[in-house]
Amino acid sequence: MHLSVKGVSKSFGKGRDSKLVLDDINLEINSGEFVALVGSSGSGKSTVMRLIAGLEQPSSGTIHMDDRPVRGPGPDRGMVFQKYSLYPWLSAADNVAFGMRLQGRNKRDVKERTAYFLEVVGLQDSASRFPRQLSGGMQQRVAIARALAADPQVVLLDEPFGALDLQIRESMQEFLFQLWERSGLTALLITHDLEEALLMAQKVHIMAPRPGRIVRTVAANLDRSNLSALRMERSFLELREDLAGCLRGLDQDPAALVATSFASTT
Ligand SMILES: Nc1ncnc2c1ncn2[C@@H]1O[C@H](COP(=O)(O)OP(=O)(O)OP(=O)(O)O)[C@@H](O)[C@H]1O
Ligand SMILES: [Mg+2]
């Protein structure tokens, strides 16, 4: 699998009210890669995700899954959103099964995969519980199970832990990273949280706002054998500080940073 976003720009509105939201976005994700896109609020992260998902069309540029252009939503791309997006009237198991039923999979297949993916996210004992009976972290685990169960080629996660409090958030980051390590999924994580991006992704793109554009790409080759220790390591903190400075600079003076664009750190 190869997802490629080439020269994508997006404007909303027409004529004098037209507003350029994304300018020349370029991204590549290969099978098994974990890539992150980091930017402040309003920088256009969700718009990138909606374009890749096929929920919006680019104003210019192209998006391909392998050699097929993306023209609309499809089961090859799984989505996890920030706000709990489970169906409140369905149990955890029925939420996980939902997409597979739409795909027309046979009953036995749906049942087996539902049980398997609930187990993958550690919720086999909560299969019959409804979203309101689950904590925020558990609900997001169901959302991840639902996305994975439909067997996508790439999972798009838009601030999946944004609504969780810090402690749960950290354990969910570790959970997602271990899941990626074990299952070899391909993921694009969208977040405003640099630490979150650096902890998990091998490649981190930094976005500047107004208009949204990628100004720096970092290959974060870190030893991730112990994530909670990594959070405290000097090299990690230095890299985080360096990029945080870049993000702060972006918010204050978008023009100043063009000079430092595309400087790559390893
Ligand atoms: N359908 C739309 N019509 C008009 N403007 C839009 C539309 N969707 C997004 N925008 C604008 O595009 C910009 C980027 O929005 P987007 O939601 O992609 O940012 P974001 O980085 O995801 O922000 P956040 O971190 O708050 O989720 C914003 O200024 C927003 O108002
Ligand atoms: Mg967003």
mmCIF file of C-alpha atoms and ligand atoms in Angstrom:
data_model
loop_
_atom_site.group_PDB
_atom_site.id
_atom_site.type_symbol
_atom_site.label_atom_id
_atom_site.label_comp_id
_atom_site.label_asym_id
_atom_site.label_seq_id
_atom_site.Cartn_x
_atom_site.Cartn_y
_atom_site.Cartn_z
ATOM 1 C CA MET A 1 0.000 0.000 0.000
ATOM 2 C CA HIS A 2 1.169 3.464 -0.804
ATOM 3 C CA LEU A 3 -0.840 6.567 0.021
ATOM 4 C CA SER A 4 0.337 9.675 -1.711
ATOM 5 C CA VAL A 5 -0.878 13.238 -1.367
ATOM 6 C CA LYS A 6 0.690 15.429 -4.032
ATOM 7 C CA GLY A 7 0.514 19.190 -4.269
ATOM 8 C CA VAL A 8 -2.876 19.323 -2.587
ATOM 9 C CA SER A 9 -4.466 22.710 -1.982
ATOM 10 C CA LYS A 10 -7.931 23.376 -0.668
ATOM 11 C CA SER A 11 -10.011 26.537 -0.670
ATOM 12 C CA PHE A 12 -13.457 26.981 0.819
ATOM 13 C CA GLY A 13 -15.970 29.496 -0.479
ATOM 14 C CA LYS A 14 -16.227 31.229 -3.810
ATOM 15 C CA GLY A 15 -14.986 34.454 -5.372
ATOM 16 C CA ARG A 16 -14.035 37.162 -2.897
ATOM 17 C CA ASP A 17 -15.084 34.977 0.027
ATOM 18 C CA SER A 18 -12.753 32.211 -1.057
ATOM 19 C CA LYS A 19 -10.274 31.207 1.624
ATOM 20 C CA LEU A 20 -7.165 29.122 1.027
ATOM 21 C CA VAL A 21 -7.038 26.612 3.883
ATOM 22 C CA LEU A 22 -4.370 24.209 2.613
ATOM 23 C CA ASP A 23 -1.465 25.098 0.372
ATOM 24 C CA ASP A 24 0.603 22.498 -1.471
ATOM 25 C CA ILE A 25 0.395 19.592 0.964
ATOM 26 C CA ASN A 26 2.674 16.650 0.135
ATOM 27 C CA LEU A 27 2.618 13.410 2.117
ATOM 28 C CA GLU A 28 3.588 9.804 1.501
ATOM 29 C CA ILE A 29 2.727 6.812 3.641
ATOM 30 C CA ASN A 30 3.912 3.285 2.900
ATOM 31 C CA SER A 31 2.630 -0.001 4.305
ATOM 32 C CA GLY A 32 3.529 -0.412 7.940
ATOM 33 C CA GLU A 33 4.548 3.198 8.480
ATOM 34 C CA PHE A 34 3.344 5.368 11.322
ATOM 35 C CA VAL A 35 3.321 8.989 10.209
ATOM 36 C CA ALA A 36 2.164 12.012 12.210
ATOM 37 C CA LEU A 37 0.935 15.421 11.157
ATOM 38 C CA VAL A 38 1.243 18.051 13.877
ATOM 39 C CA GLY A 39 -0.190 21.553 13.839
ATOM 40 C CA SER A 40 -1.927 24.076 16.028
ATOM 41 C CA SER A 41 -5.685 24.499 16.092
ATOM 42 C CA GLY A 42 -7.064 25.725 12.787
ATOM 43 C CA SER A 43 -3.967 24.816 10.776
ATOM 44 C CA GLY A 44 -6.018 22.505 8.571
ATOM 45 C CA LYS A 45 -5.234 19.079 10.016
ATOM 46 C CA SER A 46 -8.800 17.792 9.905
ATOM 47 C CA THR A 47 -9.176 19.121 6.389
ATOM 48 C CA VAL A 48 -6.166 17.008 5.328
ATOM 49 C CA MET A 49 -7.803 14.011 6.939
ATOM 50 C CA ARG A 50 -11.183 14.679 5.314
ATOM 51 C CA LEU A 51 -9.492 14.966 1.914
ATOM 52 C CA ILE A 52 -7.657 11.657 2.351
ATOM 53 C CA ALA A 53 -10.887 10.097 3.601
ATOM 54 C CA GLY A 54 -12.588 11.302 0.420
ATOM 55 C CA LEU A 55 -15.133 13.393 2.341
ATOM 56 C CA GLU A 56 -13.886 16.517 0.559
ATOM 57 C CA GLN A 57 -12.255 17.021 -2.833
ATOM 58 C CA PRO A 58 -8.970 18.913 -3.264
ATOM 59 C CA SER A 59 -9.119 22.238 -5.113
ATOM 60 C CA SER A 60 -5.895 21.193 -6.812
ATOM 61 C CA GLY A 61 -3.403 18.351 -6.515
ATOM 62 C CA THR A 62 -3.999 14.620 -6.274
ATOM 63 C CA ILE A 63 -4.515 11.892 -3.679
ATOM 64 C CA HIS A 64 -3.815 8.270 -4.607
ATOM 65 C CA MET A 65 -4.071 4.937 -2.856
ATOM 66 C CA ASP A 66 -1.538 2.934 -4.845
ATOM 67 C CA ASP A 67 -2.418 3.984 -8.381
ATOM 68 C CA ARG A 68 -6.122 4.601 -7.729
ATOM 69 C CA PRO A 69 -7.201 8.210 -7.274
ATOM 70 C CA VAL A 70 -9.270 8.827 -4.143
ATOM 71 C CA ARG A 71 -12.730 9.961 -5.232
ATOM 72 C CA GLY A 72 -14.792 9.269 -2.137
ATOM 73 C CA PRO A 73 -14.839 7.355 1.134
ATOM 74 C CA GLY A 74 -13.895 3.685 0.972
ATOM 75 C CA PRO A 75 -13.203 0.727 3.235
ATOM 76 C CA ASP A 76 -9.486 0.913 2.386
ATOM 77 C CA ARG A 77 -9.272 3.922 4.764
ATOM 78 C CA GLY A 78 -10.393 3.556 8.381
ATOM 79 C CA MET A 79 -11.159 6.591 10.493
ATOM 80 C CA VAL A 80 -10.994 7.404 14.174
ATOM 81 C CA PHE A 81 -12.217 10.836 15.273
ATOM 82 C CA GLN A 82 -11.548 12.986 18.308
ATOM 83 C CA LYS A 83 -15.095 13.178 19.567
ATOM 84 C CA TYR A 84 -16.551 9.872 20.500
ATOM 85 C CA SER A 85 -18.164 8.774 17.326
ATOM 86 C CA LEU A 86 -19.734 5.528 18.472
ATOM 87 C CA TYR A 87 -23.417 4.925 17.886
ATOM 88 C CA PRO A 88 -24.895 5.390 21.362
ATOM 89 C CA TRP A 89 -27.765 2.974 20.698
ATOM 90 C CA LEU A 90 -25.451 0.105 19.743
ATOM 91 C CA SER A 91 -23.426 -2.091 22.091
ATOM 92 C CA ALA A 92 -19.627 -2.105 21.847
ATOM 93 C CA ALA A 93 -19.799 -5.310 19.792
ATOM 94 C CA ASP A 94 -22.448 -3.906 17.429
ATOM 95 C CA ASN A 95 -20.406 -0.743 16.991
ATOM 96 C CA VAL A 96 -17.390 -2.831 15.998
ATOM 97 C CA ALA A 97 -19.536 -4.989 13.705
ATOM 98 C CA PHE A 98 -21.272 -2.023 12.071
ATOM 99 C CA GLY A 99 -18.801 -1.337 9.253
ATOM 100 C CA MET A 100 -18.297 -5.027 8.532
ATOM 101 C CA ARG A 101 -22.076 -5.479 8.167
ATOM 102 C CA LEU A 102 -22.138 -2.614 5.699
ATOM 103 C CA GLN A 103 -19.388 -4.383 3.775
ATOM 104 C CA GLY A 104 -21.691 -7.375 3.475
ATOM 105 C CA ARG A 105 -19.434 -9.812 5.288
ATOM 106 C CA ASN A 106 -21.098 -13.047 6.343
ATOM 107 C CA LYS A 107 -22.431 -13.403 9.885
ATOM 108 C CA ARG A 108 -19.814 -15.805 11.144
ATOM 109 C CA ASP A 109 -16.979 -13.688 9.827
ATOM 110 C CA VAL A 110 -18.459 -10.578 11.467
ATOM 111 C CA LYS A 111 -18.887 -12.389 14.785
ATOM 112 C CA GLU A 112 -15.360 -13.773 14.800
ATOM 113 C CA ARG A 113 -13.702 -10.531 13.786
ATOM 114 C CA THR A 114 -15.749 -8.552 16.312
ATOM 115 C CA ALA A 115 -14.628 -10.836 19.117
ATOM 116 C CA TYR A 116 -11.044 -10.757 17.898
ATOM 117 C CA PHE A 117 -10.773 -6.972 17.630
ATOM 118 C CA LEU A 118 -12.520 -6.382 20.958
ATOM 119 C CA GLU A 119 -9.850 -8.642 22.418
ATOM 120 C CA VAL A 120 -7.103 -6.739 20.592
ATOM 121 C CA VAL A 121 -8.209 -3.558 22.367
ATOM 122 C CA GLY A 122 -8.709 -5.378 25.666
ATOM 123 C CA LEU A 123 -12.493 -5.018 25.784
ATOM 124 C CA GLN A 124 -13.644 -8.606 25.333
ATOM 125 C CA ASP A 125 -15.538 -8.355 28.631
ATOM 126 C CA SER A 126 -17.374 -5.196 27.579
ATOM 127 C CA ALA A 127 -18.860 -6.509 24.330
ATOM 128 C CA SER A 128 -22.452 -6.025 25.410
ATOM 129 C CA ARG A 129 -21.993 -2.669 27.127
ATOM 130 C CA PHE A 130 -23.256 0.534 25.571
ATOM 131 C CA PRO A 131 -21.050 3.591 24.963
ATOM 132 C CA ARG A 132 -22.561 5.450 27.967
ATOM 133 C CA GLN A 133 -21.412 2.576 30.173
ATOM 134 C CA LEU A 134 -17.797 2.898 28.986
ATOM 135 C CA SER A 135 -15.134 5.431 29.981
ATOM 136 C CA GLY A 136 -13.775 7.845 27.356
ATOM 137 C CA GLY A 137 -10.632 5.748 26.895
ATOM 138 C CA MET A 138 -12.682 2.577 26.480
ATOM 139 C CA GLN A 139 -14.922 4.305 23.925
ATOM 140 C CA GLN A 140 -11.898 5.318 21.888
ATOM 141 C CA ARG A 141 -10.610 1.729 22.061
ATOM 142 C CA VAL A 142 -13.959 0.579 20.636
ATOM 143 C CA ALA A 143 -13.609 3.214 17.887
ATOM 144 C CA ILE A 144 -10.122 1.887 17.086
ATOM 145 C CA ALA A 145 -11.422 -1.706 17.082
ATOM 146 C CA ARG A 146 -14.229 -0.645 14.742
ATOM 147 C CA ALA A 147 -11.773 0.992 12.344
ATOM 148 C CA LEU A 148 -9.406 -2.008 12.364
ATOM 149 C CA ALA A 149 -12.142 -4.639 12.042
ATOM 150 C CA ALA A 150 -13.136 -3.324 8.627
ATOM 151 C CA ASP A 151 -9.601 -4.271 7.490
ATOM 152 C CA PRO A 152 -8.481 -0.891 6.133
ATOM 153 C CA GLN A 153 -5.133 -0.456 4.433
ATOM 154 C CA VAL A 154 -4.475 2.698 6.385
ATOM 155 C CA VAL A 155 -5.979 4.049 9.606
ATOM 156 C CA LEU A 156 -6.504 7.820 9.835
ATOM 157 C CA LEU A 157 -6.627 9.050 13.417
ATOM 158 C CA ASP A 158 -7.729 12.660 13.956
ATOM 159 C CA GLU A 159 -6.793 13.699 17.515
ATOM 160 C CA PRO A 160 -8.042 10.360 18.792
ATOM 161 C CA PHE A 161 -7.062 11.079 22.406
ATOM 162 C CA GLY A 162 -7.802 14.805 22.429
ATOM 163 C CA ALA A 163 -10.821 14.468 24.685
ATOM 164 C CA LEU A 164 -9.118 12.244 27.266
ATOM 165 C CA ASP A 165 -7.450 13.406 30.436
ATOM 166 C CA LEU A 166 -3.684 13.262 30.647
ATOM 167 C CA GLN A 167 -3.224 9.968 32.442
ATOM 168 C CA ILE A 168 -5.603 7.998 30.235
ATOM 169 C CA ARG A 169 -4.125 9.758 27.249
ATOM 170 C CA GLU A 170 -0.631 8.518 28.056
ATOM 171 C CA SER A 171 -1.792 4.956 28.508
ATOM 172 C CA MET A 172 -3.755 5.159 25.243
ATOM 173 C CA GLN A 173 -0.651 6.408 23.429
ATOM 174 C CA GLU A 174 1.256 3.414 24.722
ATOM 175 C CA PHE A 175 -1.621 1.165 23.781
ATOM 176 C CA LEU A 176 -1.773 2.491 20.213
ATOM 177 C CA PHE A 177 1.966 2.225 19.776
ATOM 178 C CA GLN A 178 2.009 -1.383 20.976
ATOM 179 C CA LEU A 179 -0.895 -2.156 18.697
ATOM 180 C CA TRP A 180 1.047 -0.744 15.769
ATOM 181 C CA GLU A 181 4.128 -2.764 16.737
ATOM 182 C CA ARG A 182 2.171 -5.999 17.068
ATOM 183 C CA SER A 183 -0.186 -5.724 14.133
ATOM 184 C CA GLY A 184 1.887 -3.842 11.585
ATOM 185 C CA LEU A 185 -0.914 -1.432 10.780
ATOM 186 C CA THR A 186 -0.342 1.657 8.663
ATOM 187 C CA ALA A 187 -1.335 4.848 10.413
ATOM 188 C CA LEU A 188 -1.600 8.586 9.932
ATOM 189 C CA LEU A 189 -1.957 10.296 13.288
ATOM 190 C CA ILE A 190 -3.192 13.864 13.323
ATOM 191 C CA THR A 191 -2.547 15.753 16.519
ATOM 192 C CA HIS A 192 -1.618 19.113 18.015
ATOM 193 C CA ASP A 193 0.471 17.285 20.621
ATOM 194 C CA LEU A 194 4.136 17.073 19.658
ATOM 195 C CA GLU A 195 5.006 14.636 22.400
ATOM 196 C CA GLU A 196 2.285 12.294 21.189
ATOM 197 C CA ALA A 197 3.541 12.486 17.613
ATOM 198 C CA LEU A 198 7.204 11.973 18.504
ATOM 199 C CA LEU A 199 6.473 9.071 20.801
ATOM 200 C CA MET A 200 4.818 7.031 18.116
ATOM 201 C CA ALA A 201 5.626 8.184 14.605
ATOM 202 C CA GLN A 202 8.781 7.536 12.609
ATOM 203 C CA LYS A 203 8.047 10.527 10.503
ATOM 204 C CA VAL A 204 6.568 13.762 11.798
ATOM 205 C CA HIS A 205 5.306 16.572 9.574
ATOM 206 C CA ILE A 206 4.895 20.005 11.144
ATOM 207 C CA MET A 207 2.122 22.223 9.802
ATOM 208 C CA ALA A 208 1.954 25.997 9.842
ATOM 209 C CA PRO A 209 -1.426 27.744 9.830
ATOM 210 C CA ARG A 210 -3.086 30.295 7.500
ATOM 211 C CA PRO A 211 -2.825 28.738 5.025
ATOM 212 C CA GLY A 212 -2.102 25.225 6.274
ATOM 213 C CA ARG A 213 1.176 23.944 4.881
ATOM 214 C CA ILE A 214 3.913 21.526 5.852
ATOM 215 C CA VAL A 215 6.997 23.453 6.886
ATOM 216 C CA ARG A 216 9.173 20.804 8.383
ATOM 217 C CA THR A 217 9.501 17.048 8.235
ATOM 218 C CA VAL A 218 11.447 15.146 10.858
ATOM 219 C CA ALA A 219 12.542 11.527 10.809
ATOM 220 C CA ALA A 220 12.144 10.586 14.465
ATOM 221 C CA ASN A 221 14.297 7.503 14.765
ATOM 222 C CA LEU A 222 14.053 6.898 18.485
ATOM 223 C CA ASP A 223 14.434 3.848 20.659
ATOM 224 C CA ARG A 224 10.803 3.149 21.534
ATOM 225 C CA SER A 225 11.315 0.013 23.616
ATOM 226 C CA ASN A 226 10.114 1.885 26.712
ATOM 227 C CA LEU A 227 7.778 4.755 25.932
ATOM 228 C CA SER A 228 7.331 6.021 29.451
ATOM 229 C CA ALA A 229 11.110 6.226 29.846
ATOM 230 C CA LEU A 230 11.426 7.845 26.415
ATOM 231 C CA ARG A 231 9.169 10.732 27.523
ATOM 232 C CA MET A 232 11.866 11.735 30.018
ATOM 233 C CA GLU A 233 14.960 11.177 27.895
ATOM 234 C CA ARG A 234 17.161 14.116 27.087
ATOM 235 C CA SER A 235 17.393 13.521 23.353
ATOM 236 C CA PHE A 236 13.612 13.209 23.205
ATOM 237 C CA LEU A 237 13.017 16.377 25.228
ATOM 238 C CA GLU A 238 15.522 18.292 23.120
ATOM 239 C CA LEU A 239 13.893 17.232 19.872
ATOM 240 C CA ARG A 240 10.485 18.092 21.320
ATOM 241 C CA GLU A 241 11.686 21.522 22.457
ATOM 242 C CA ASP A 242 13.278 22.231 19.095
ATOM 243 C CA LEU A 243 10.051 21.445 17.260
ATOM 244 C CA ALA A 244 7.898 23.184 19.873
ATOM 245 C CA GLY A 245 9.951 26.314 19.235
ATOM 246 C CA CYS A 246 9.246 25.891 15.543
ATOM 247 C CA LEU A 247 5.495 25.556 16.210
ATOM 248 C CA ARG A 248 5.466 28.596 18.515
ATOM 249 C CA GLY A 249 7.305 30.600 15.902
ATOM 250 C CA LEU A 250 4.674 29.580 13.392
ATOM 251 C CA ASP A 251 1.864 30.900 15.496
ATOM 252 C CA GLN A 252 3.536 34.247 16.040
ATOM 253 C CA ASP A 253 5.109 35.054 12.734
ATOM 254 C CA PRO A 254 4.227 32.844 9.811
ATOM 255 C CA ALA A 255 6.582 34.674 7.468
ATOM 256 C CA ALA A 256 9.723 34.322 9.572
ATOM 257 C CA LEU A 257 9.822 30.646 9.378
ATOM 258 C CA VAL A 258 10.007 30.077 5.703
ATOM 259 C CA ALA A 259 13.740 30.506 6.172
ATOM 260 C CA THR A 260 13.957 27.429 8.382
ATOM 261 C CA SER A 261 11.581 25.344 6.297
ATOM 262 C CA PHE A 262 12.449 21.817 5.402
ATOM 263 C CA ALA A 263 15.494 21.677 7.665
ATOM 264 C CA SER A 264 15.456 18.014 8.565
ATOM 265 C CA THR A 265 16.565 16.503 11.846
ATOM 266 C CA THR A 266 17.296 12.878 12.522
HETATM 267 N N1 LIG B 1 -16.278 23.266 5.189
HETATM 268 C C1 LIG B 1 -15.578 24.361 5.494
HETATM 269 N N2 LIG B 1 -15.943 25.582 5.036
HETATM 270 C C2 LIG B 1 -15.235 26.683 5.302
HETATM 271 N N3 LIG B 1 -14.114 26.694 6.054
HETATM 272 C C3 LIG B 1 -13.691 25.533 6.543
HETATM 273 C C4 LIG B 1 -14.387 24.301 6.284
HETATM 274 N N4 LIG B 1 -13.710 23.298 6.903
HETATM 275 C C5 LIG B 1 -12.643 23.887 7.503
HETATM 276 N N5 LIG B 1 -12.622 25.211 7.292
HETATM 277 C C6 LIG B 1 -11.611 26.164 7.783
HETATM 278 O O1 LIG B 1 -10.341 25.610 7.545
HETATM 279 C C7 LIG B 1 -9.430 25.918 8.580
HETATM 280 C C8 LIG B 1 -8.782 24.652 9.093
HETATM 281 O O2 LIG B 1 -9.761 23.869 9.737
HETATM 282 P P1 LIG B 1 -9.428 22.409 10.267
HETATM 283 O O3 LIG B 1 -10.625 21.921 10.991
HETATM 284 O O4 LIG B 1 -8.912 21.572 9.164
HETATM 285 O O5 LIG B 1 -8.242 22.714 11.289
HETATM 286 P P2 LIG B 1 -7.583 21.768 12.405
HETATM 287 O O6 LIG B 1 -6.124 21.912 12.280
HETATM 288 O O7 LIG B 1 -8.172 20.413 12.309
HETATM 289 O O8 LIG B 1 -8.062 22.475 13.748
HETATM 290 P P3 LIG B 1 -8.359 21.809 15.193
HETATM 291 O O9 LIG B 1 -7.028 21.527 15.819
HETATM 292 O O10 LIG B 1 -9.088 22.896 15.913
HETATM 293 O O11 LIG B 1 -9.173 20.579 14.992
HETATM 294 C C9 LIG B 1 -10.223 26.686 9.624
HETATM 295 O O12 LIG B 1 -9.999 28.049 9.464
HETATM 296 C C10 LIG B 1 -11.660 26.345 9.286
HETATM 297 O O13 LIG B 1 -12.521 27.382 9.648
HETATM 298 MG MG MG B 2 -9.242 19.213 13.628
#
